[in-house]
Amino acid sequence: MIIRPYGDTLDDGAVQLSFTLPVPEGPRGREAARIFMEKLGFKHAEVVHSHAMAEGYSFYVAYAKTEIFVDYDAIHIEEATGEKVYSMNESCEVIREQLGRKVVIVGACTGFDAHTVGIDAIMNMKGYNHHYGLERYPEIEAHNLGAQVPNDKLIDYAVKVNADAILVSQIVTQKDVHIHNMTEFIELLQARNLRERFIVIAGGSRIGNKLAVELGYDAGFGKGSYADHVATFIIDRLIEKKQDY
Amino acid sequence: MDMKLNLSEAKIARARELAVAIVNPVMEFVEAHTSLTVERAALRLAGADGADADGVPVPNLVVDQLKGKLENGALLYYINALVKTGETVEGLNAKIAGGLRVDEIPLGDRGAIEKKTAERIQAFAERVKRNRAHREAKLVQYAGKNHSPMLYLIVATGNIFEDVKQAQAAAEQGADVVAVIRTTAQSLLDYVPYGATTEGFGGTYATQENFRIMRQALDEAVDKQGRYIYLTNYASGLCMPEIAAMGALERLDMMLNDSMYGILFRDINMYRTFVDQKFSRMINAFAGVIINTGEDNYLTTSDAVEKAYTVLASQFLNERFAYAAGMPARLMGLGHAFEMDPTIKNGFLMELAQAQMAREIFPEAPLKYMPPTKFMTGDIFKGVVQNALFNFVSQATNQGIHLLGMLTEAIHTPFMQDRSLALENAKYVMNNMADLSSEIQFKPGGIIMNRAHQVLDEAVAFLERIEQIGLMDAMEKGEFADIKRPRDMGKGLDGLVKKGDEYYNPFESFLKSELGLER
């Protein structure tokens, strides 16, 4: 199936955009905005609003149509979890029945990142958006080490509590420092011969499963992920591992 | 101001009594101690500045030389070196950067040291008083030009020269306050880097030169826009008082300064933080700097509805710690935030109740109100509405300092257009309902009034509990923000020093006398 963005008619290809140009507001700026969109391949580009923001900068809201399409059937998605995501109670039931012991999960916001909002959303008792965090799961022993935890300290701690899984959170990053930090974590694990010992998961607003797997993680969770997704992945992977033996 | 919530004055007075009883024992400890950064701050006030070839700042070089002697205060040795070498401060700083050891110079005549110290105090006091006079004159010259609440925007490029462009753009768009965010993890450095910097992550290094560069840029904007622009940075972390000292010297107008934030959210040792915050706040108070406290942070780890009382309780404690540092209420930008889950039925009413309650309990404080962050989703269209409601509450309850919400919160550091749209949003809402606050009353026994009463009751009960067990024990037990901090753990404890009988810090004595803290 071929698809295009939907405005008010199937296949009209209507898109809204907003952006800033480093030029003063005026007819020349508006024309520059329109030409820019045509260069992007849009048809019928229309600047519907512009205003001056600061000396030498102007803001544009625009609509345009595109003939570019996507073949919906040819898409492969790379999410860490499949269609089935366990609720908290289901997770705990599966752990009791299939693993018969508590699952130990250690998490931290690593490197210089001081923003615990991501790891807290997944781990804190309260959770996020009506999805309880891992601390609330009776069958999971969750250790949230908080912010600015050095990579080697996180590994030491995971060894100490004999963790099944390690969660690495990276929220506020600039100039791709998160990629450097995430890579270093995997390298440290490998250097200490511990990579296979843990299920290693990355999370953060700019992290997807694809990126995380490329960097050597078992999975990655980005926007819209809750404790349910993370728990489901870990439990399924632990069951797989158990069956391998 | 209209009191609309019918809050019990007796309960508010009880909360303040409890805050005194909670803070006093901590202050006894504080009075008996100094720290590496308090000593370095005193040196900076006296003129110590610069760095050696490896970038180690002169105040750190001096304090490092004096390991084991700090119970006497670092100032004694620095001033002695000034007297003995006959150098100017600039000359002495250069020599120290070149390897001179002040600890190896025999202590000279006490009278000469005291005379030289008095000169340095006078130079410091004149500079800071000149800064205050300049600010006050500009505020008179451009009276009535700032928004109310003041609109606060953040820049954070990592490069001070890029920050300057964004800050000037923000001023042109209508900001009253421009805050430069510090680079990630600077709070954990036990020194303040030297000079202009262009490499930071998620923010720009707080250095005295960066302060000066931004102040100069904003001063240009002040006269161009015909509106005073408040410059803000952080006095927090392991160098809290040193950064306050730099802020006083370079005329910053606001500084983020919380009495407990470092302990809870940066795992800095509690003894160290309590000692550091006192000296930093004395410097802020003398410089006329408005502090911004960090209660909003509680709500990023705890639930904003259930734990609303911890915000109020912390405001009472921050207020008490600030009074204990000689700070007047008009400089206390006590913090709170619009962080309730947007799906809660009548959540807006509870936000309104919380903001109005803070306004009535702290009538003189320029309350610092923080925008939604935790429940910003990436749906920028919904984000605009959330920010509009936040703007509404802020205006309807006469908040003092209004940090603008970004529609792209939780996606990236703001684009220039994000700031512009945030300002347009706030200006529209606030102008459109400019006098709403004086037009509305709340229904007795209604949801809003009941909620405010409930939060005050809970805050008093919470403070009673803290008073029983003591503040440090309470922090060990995780009473604040659900975070447990053992008193002997955390960063910076080894930089704490018990003052000796001969402890010499006339800058501290001077500030105490100026701030009316001398008994």
mmCIF file of C-alpha atoms in Angstrom, chain A residues 24-115:
data_model
loop_
_atom_site.group_PDB
_atom_site.id
_atom_site.type_symbol
_atom_site.label_atom_id
_atom_site.label_comp_id
_atom_site.label_asym_id
_atom_site.label_seq_id
_atom_site.Cartn_x
_atom_site.Cartn_y
_atom_site.Cartn_z
ATOM 1 C CA PRO A 24 14.831 39.936 8.552
ATOM 2 C CA GLU A 25 11.077 39.465 8.223
ATOM 3 C CA GLY A 26 9.622 40.807 4.937
ATOM 4 C CA PRO A 27 8.650 39.879 1.377
ATOM 5 C CA ARG A 28 12.172 38.680 0.590
ATOM 6 C CA GLY A 29 12.250 36.448 3.658
ATOM 7 C CA ARG A 30 8.815 34.986 2.867
ATOM 8 C CA GLU A 31 9.888 34.228 -0.700
ATOM 9 C CA ALA A 32 13.068 32.629 0.620
ATOM 10 C CA ALA A 33 10.938 30.401 2.859
ATOM 11 C CA ARG A 34 8.730 29.380 -0.073
ATOM 12 C CA ILE A 35 11.679 28.620 -2.356
ATOM 13 C CA PHE A 36 13.307 26.616 0.441
ATOM 14 C CA MET A 37 10.254 24.375 0.652
ATOM 15 C CA GLU A 38 10.134 23.894 -3.097
ATOM 16 C CA LYS A 39 13.751 22.836 -2.959
ATOM 17 C CA LEU A 40 12.730 20.238 -0.373
ATOM 18 C CA GLY A 41 10.506 18.787 -3.096
ATOM 19 C CA PHE A 42 7.189 20.229 -1.920
ATOM 20 C CA LYS A 43 4.538 21.448 -4.341
ATOM 21 C CA HIS A 44 2.163 24.339 -3.712
ATOM 22 C CA ALA A 45 4.255 25.690 -0.847
ATOM 23 C CA GLU A 46 2.464 28.487 0.967
ATOM 24 C CA VAL A 47 3.804 30.656 3.786
ATOM 25 C CA VAL A 48 0.734 31.363 5.942
ATOM 26 C CA HIS A 49 2.450 33.292 8.727
ATOM 27 C CA SER A 50 5.707 35.041 9.411
ATOM 28 C CA HIS A 51 6.967 37.330 12.114
ATOM 29 C CA ALA A 52 10.186 39.010 13.152
ATOM 30 C CA MET A 53 11.746 37.322 16.157
ATOM 31 C CA ALA A 54 14.889 39.281 16.823
ATOM 32 C CA GLU A 55 17.156 41.473 14.770
ATOM 33 C CA GLY A 56 17.969 39.492 11.649
ATOM 34 C CA TYR A 57 15.771 36.455 12.403
ATOM 35 C CA SER A 58 12.271 35.604 11.224
ATOM 36 C CA PHE A 59 9.832 32.772 11.864
ATOM 37 C CA TYR A 60 7.618 31.029 9.299
ATOM 38 C CA VAL A 61 4.600 28.758 9.402
ATOM 39 C CA ALA A 62 3.935 27.088 6.094
ATOM 40 C CA TYR A 63 1.845 24.451 4.363
ATOM 41 C CA ALA A 64 2.822 22.454 1.349
ATOM 42 C CA LYS A 65 1.960 19.300 -0.559
ATOM 43 C CA THR A 66 4.176 16.463 -1.535
ATOM 44 C CA GLU A 67 4.010 13.702 -4.120
ATOM 45 C CA ILE A 68 6.538 11.626 -2.232
ATOM 46 C CA PHE A 69 5.082 8.392 -0.920
ATOM 47 C CA VAL A 70 5.990 5.455 1.310
ATOM 48 C CA ASP A 71 5.326 1.768 0.642
ATOM 49 C CA TYR A 72 3.652 0.843 3.921
ATOM 50 C CA ASP A 73 3.888 -2.916 3.408
ATOM 51 C CA ALA A 74 7.634 -2.871 2.837
ATOM 52 C CA ILE A 75 8.378 -1.395 6.280
ATOM 53 C CA HIS A 76 10.300 -3.293 8.939
ATOM 54 C CA ILE A 77 9.995 -1.987 12.456
ATOM 55 C CA GLU A 78 12.644 -2.507 15.026
ATOM 56 C CA GLU A 79 10.939 -2.135 18.372
ATOM 57 C CA ALA A 80 12.357 -4.073 21.283
ATOM 58 C CA THR A 81 9.013 -5.542 22.310
ATOM 59 C CA GLY A 82 6.509 -7.197 20.028
ATOM 60 C CA GLU A 83 2.732 -6.937 20.080
ATOM 61 C CA LYS A 84 2.423 -8.444 23.551
ATOM 62 C CA VAL A 85 3.379 -6.208 26.459
ATOM 63 C CA TYR A 86 2.804 -7.526 29.986
ATOM 64 C CA SER A 87 1.007 -5.442 32.598
ATOM 65 C CA MET A 88 2.616 -5.270 36.030
ATOM 66 C CA ASN A 89 0.526 -8.166 37.328
ATOM 67 C CA GLU A 90 1.163 -10.260 34.225
ATOM 68 C CA SER A 91 4.891 -9.591 34.498
ATOM 69 C CA CYS A 92 4.953 -10.782 38.083
ATOM 70 C CA GLU A 93 2.918 -13.873 37.244
ATOM 71 C CA VAL A 94 5.262 -14.817 34.422
ATOM 72 C CA ILE A 95 8.288 -14.305 36.679
ATOM 73 C CA ARG A 96 6.790 -16.516 39.378
ATOM 74 C CA GLU A 97 5.766 -19.261 36.975
ATOM 75 C CA GLN A 98 8.665 -19.319 34.555
ATOM 76 C CA LEU A 99 11.640 -18.039 36.524
ATOM 77 C CA GLY A 100 10.697 -18.805 40.103
ATOM 78 C CA ARG A 101 12.915 -16.109 41.574
ATOM 79 C CA LYS A 102 13.103 -12.321 41.814
ATOM 80 C CA VAL A 103 14.500 -10.420 38.854
ATOM 81 C CA VAL A 104 17.181 -7.887 39.806
ATOM 82 C CA ILE A 105 17.382 -4.687 37.751
ATOM 83 C CA VAL A 106 19.872 -1.859 38.256
ATOM 84 C CA GLY A 107 19.431 1.499 36.567
ATOM 85 C CA ALA A 108 21.134 4.873 36.468
ATOM 86 C CA CYS A 109 21.453 8.075 34.577
ATOM 87 C CA THR A 110 25.106 7.824 33.591
ATOM 88 C CA GLY A 111 28.018 10.066 32.826
ATOM 89 C CA PHE A 112 27.463 13.786 33.377
ATOM 90 C CA ASP A 113 23.748 13.611 32.720
ATOM 91 C CA ALA A 114 21.920 14.959 35.768
ATOM 92 C CA HIS A 115 18.388 14.371 34.523
#
